[in-house]
């Protein structure tokens, strides 16, 4: 669900990573506190879509991101619609989608090295408590960059299923787990070769 950086020259690409990270935090806070009616949620989603266009990204990019979120959206919306109300389902699901799209926009317009540098500065006070901010920042960045890699592995497994005209169902987890563990070993070897960890 976390998209990879796409090069560009738009306003959001040029904005400092720290400013964008702070804006994401403020935006997430406002979205969790403010929209209490269906119209304001619709406006918030529209604003997020406009931000994608301001970033110089085509409209299909946020639509693809929403498609990636479809199971979260469907499960959350269905549960809220059944147990609370359809209006609550729209408001709360819209909030979640807006925040996730903002996070996606951040990773689409910000190099991971820039985010890592910001995280390193933010985590520097942890040194007083015996924690290494470099290690923590590296762990966070590796986690963020691994998510789309694992999503790519899942897509490869689905493509293999379609090519062989089979449905593995729950057993899909086995090849996915093998590929993820192999990737983890390769990352570990690469870090060890550089004297990290």
Coordinates of C-alpha atoms in Angstrom, one line a residue:
X1 CA 0.0 0.0 0.0
X2 CA 3.0 2.3 0.2
X3 CA 4.0 3.5 -3.3
X4 CA 7.5 4.0 -4.5
X5 CA 9.0 7.4 -5.4
X6 CA 8.2 8.7 -8.9
X7 CA 10.6 11.4 -10.2
X8 CA 9.0 14.7 -11.0
X9 CA 9.5 18.5 -10.9
X10 CA 6.2 19.6 -9.4
X11 CA 5.8 21.7 -6.3
X12 CA 5.4 18.7 -4.0
X13 CA 8.5 17.0 -5.4
X14 CA 10.5 20.1 -4.6
X15 CA 9.1 20.6 -1.1
X16 CA 11.4 19.6 1.8
X17 CA 10.7 16.1 3.1
X18 CA 10.4 17.4 6.7
X19 CA 7.6 19.8 5.6
X20 CA 5.8 17.1 3.8
X21 CA 6.1 14.7 6.7
X22 CA 4.8 17.4 9.1
X23 CA 1.9 18.2 6.7
X24 CA 1.0 14.5 6.6
X25 CA 0.9 14.4 10.4
X26 CA -1.3 17.5 10.5
X27 CA -3.5 16.3 7.7
X28 CA -4.0 12.9 9.4
X29 CA -4.8 14.6 12.7
X30 CA -7.3 17.0 11.0
X31 CA -8.9 14.1 9.1
X32 CA -9.3 12.1 12.3
X33 CA -10.9 15.0 14.2
X34 CA -12.8 17.2 11.7
X35 CA -15.0 15.5 9.1
X36 CA -18.2 14.6 10.9
X37 CA -20.6 14.7 7.9
X38 CA -20.6 13.0 4.5
X39 CA -20.1 16.2 2.5
X40 CA -16.9 17.2 4.4
X41 CA -15.5 13.7 3.8
X42 CA -16.2 14.0 0.1
X43 CA -14.5 17.5 0.1
X44 CA -11.5 16.0 1.9
X45 CA -11.2 13.2 -0.6
X46 CA -11.5 15.7 -3.5
X47 CA -8.7 17.8 -2.0
X48 CA -6.4 14.8 -1.7
X49 CA -7.1 13.9 -5.4
X50 CA -6.3 17.5 -6.4
X51 CA -3.0 17.3 -4.5
X52 CA -2.1 14.3 -6.7
X53 CA -2.7 16.5 -9.7
X54 CA -0.7 19.4 -8.2
X55 CA 2.1 16.9 -7.8
X56 CA 2.0 16.3 -11.5
X57 CA 0.7 12.8 -11.2
X58 CA -2.1 11.5 -13.4
X59 CA -5.5 10.9 -11.9
X60 CA -5.1 7.1 -12.5
X61 CA -2.3 7.0 -9.8
X62 CA -4.6 7.7 -6.8
X63 CA -7.3 5.5 -8.5
X64 CA -4.7 2.6 -8.6
X65 CA -3.9 3.3 -5.0
X66 CA -7.5 3.1 -4.0
X67 CA -7.8 -0.2 -6.0
X68 CA -4.9 -1.5 -3.9
X69 CA -6.8 -0.6 -0.8
X70 CA -10.0 -2.2 -2.0
X71 CA -10.1 -5.0 0.6
X72 CA -9.5 -2.6 3.5
X73 CA -12.2 -0.3 2.2
X74 CA -14.7 -3.1 1.6
X75 CA -14.2 -4.8 5.0
X76 CA -14.2 -1.6 6.9
X77 CA -17.2 -0.1 5.0
X78 CA -19.2 -3.3 5.3
X79 CA -18.5 -3.7 9.0
X80 CA -19.5 -0.1 9.7
X81 CA -22.5 -0.2 7.5
X82 CA -23.8 -3.4 9.2
X83 CA -23.0 -2.6 12.8
X84 CA -23.3 1.2 12.9
X85 CA -24.8 2.9 9.8
X86 CA -24.1 3.6 6.1
X87 CA -23.4 7.2 6.9
X88 CA -20.8 6.2 9.5
X89 CA -19.3 3.7 7.0
X90 CA -18.9 6.5 4.4
X91 CA -17.4 9.0 6.9
X92 CA -14.9 6.7 8.6
X93 CA -13.9 4.7 5.5
X94 CA -13.4 8.0 3.6
X95 CA -11.2 9.3 6.4
X96 CA -9.0 6.2 6.3
X97 CA -8.7 6.3 2.5
X98 CA -7.8 10.0 2.6
X99 CA -5.1 9.4 5.1
X100 CA -3.7 6.4 3.2
X101 CA -3.7 8.4 0.0
X102 CA -1.8 11.2 1.7
X103 CA 0.8 8.8 2.9
X104 CA 1.0 7.4 -0.6
X105 CA 1.4 10.9 -2.0
X106 CA 4.3 11.5 0.4
X107 CA 6.2 8.4 -0.7
X108 CA 5.4 9.1 -4.4
X109 CA 6.9 12.6 -4.2
X110 CA 9.7 12.0 -1.7
X111 CA 13.0 10.1 -2.0
X112 CA 13.5 7.5 0.7
X113 CA 16.9 8.9 1.4
X114 CA 15.3 12.3 2.2
X115 CA 12.7 10.7 4.5
X116 CA 15.5 8.7 6.1
X117 CA 17.4 11.9 6.8
X118 CA 14.3 13.5 8.4
X119 CA 13.7 10.5 10.5
X120 CA 17.3 10.5 11.6
X121 CA 17.0 14.1 12.8
X122 CA 13.7 13.4 14.6
X123 CA 15.1 10.3 16.3
X124 CA 18.4 11.9 17.4
X125 CA 17.1 12.5 21.0
X126 CA 16.8 8.7 21.4
X127 CA 20.6 8.6 21.8
X128 CA 20.1 9.8 25.4
X129 CA 18.1 6.6 26.1
X130 CA 20.8 4.3 24.7
X131 CA 19.2 3.8 21.3
X132 CA 21.0 4.3 18.0
X133 CA 18.9 6.7 15.8
X134 CA 20.7 5.4 12.7
X135 CA 19.6 1.8 13.3
X136 CA 16.0 2.9 14.1
X137 CA 15.8 5.1 11.0
X138 CA 17.3 2.4 8.9
X139 CA 14.7 -0.2 10.3
X140 CA 11.8 2.2 9.5
X141 CA 13.0 2.9 6.0
X142 CA 13.6 -0.8 5.3
X143 CA 10.1 -1.6 6.5
X144 CA 8.6 1.1 4.3
X145 CA 10.6 0.0 1.2
X146 CA 9.8 -3.6 1.8
X147 CA 6.0 -3.2 1.8
X148 CA 5.8 -2.6 -2.0
X149 CA 8.3 -5.3 -2.6
X150 CA 6.1 -7.8 -0.8
X151 CA 3.1 -6.5 -2.7
X152 CA 5.0 -7.2 -5.9
X153 CA 5.7 -10.7 -4.8
X154 CA 2.0 -11.2 -4.1
X155 CA 1.2 -10.0 -7.6
X156 CA 3.8 -12.4 -9.1
X157 CA 2.1 -15.3 -7.2
X158 CA -1.3 -14.2 -8.6
X159 CA 0.1 -14.0 -12.1
X160 CA 1.5 -17.5 -11.7
X161 CA -1.9 -18.7 -10.6
X162 CA -3.6 -17.2 -13.6
X163 CA -0.9 -18.5 -16.0
X164 CA -1.5 -22.1 -14.6
X165 CA -5.2 -21.6 -14.3
X166 CA -5.2 -22.7 -10.6
X167 CA -6.4 -21.2 -7.3
X168 CA -4.2 -21.9 -4.3
X169 CA -6.5 -20.1 -1.9
X170 CA -4.9 -20.0 1.6
X171 CA -1.9 -21.9 0.2
X172 CA -0.9 -18.8 -1.7
X173 CA 0.8 -17.8 1.6
X174 CA 3.4 -20.5 1.2
X175 CA 5.2 -19.2 -2.0
X176 CA 4.7 -15.6 -0.8
X177 CA 6.4 -16.5 2.5
X178 CA 9.2 -18.2 0.8
X179 CA 9.8 -15.2 -1.5
X180 CA 9.6 -12.8 1.4
X181 CA 12.1 -14.8 3.5
X182 CA 14.5 -15.1 0.5
X183 CA 14.3 -11.3 0.1
X184 CA 14.9 -10.8 3.8
X185 CA 18.0 -13.0 3.6
X186 CA 19.3 -11.0 0.6
X187 CA 18.7 -7.7 2.4
X188 CA 20.5 -9.2 5.5
X189 CA 23.4 -10.3 3.4
X190 CA 23.7 -6.9 1.7
X191 CA 23.6 -5.1 5.1
X192 CA 26.2 -7.5 6.5
X193 CA 28.5 -7.0 3.4
X194 CA 28.4 -3.3 4.2
X195 CA 29.2 -3.8 7.9
X196 CA 25.7 -3.0 9.2
X197 CA 23.9 -5.0 11.8

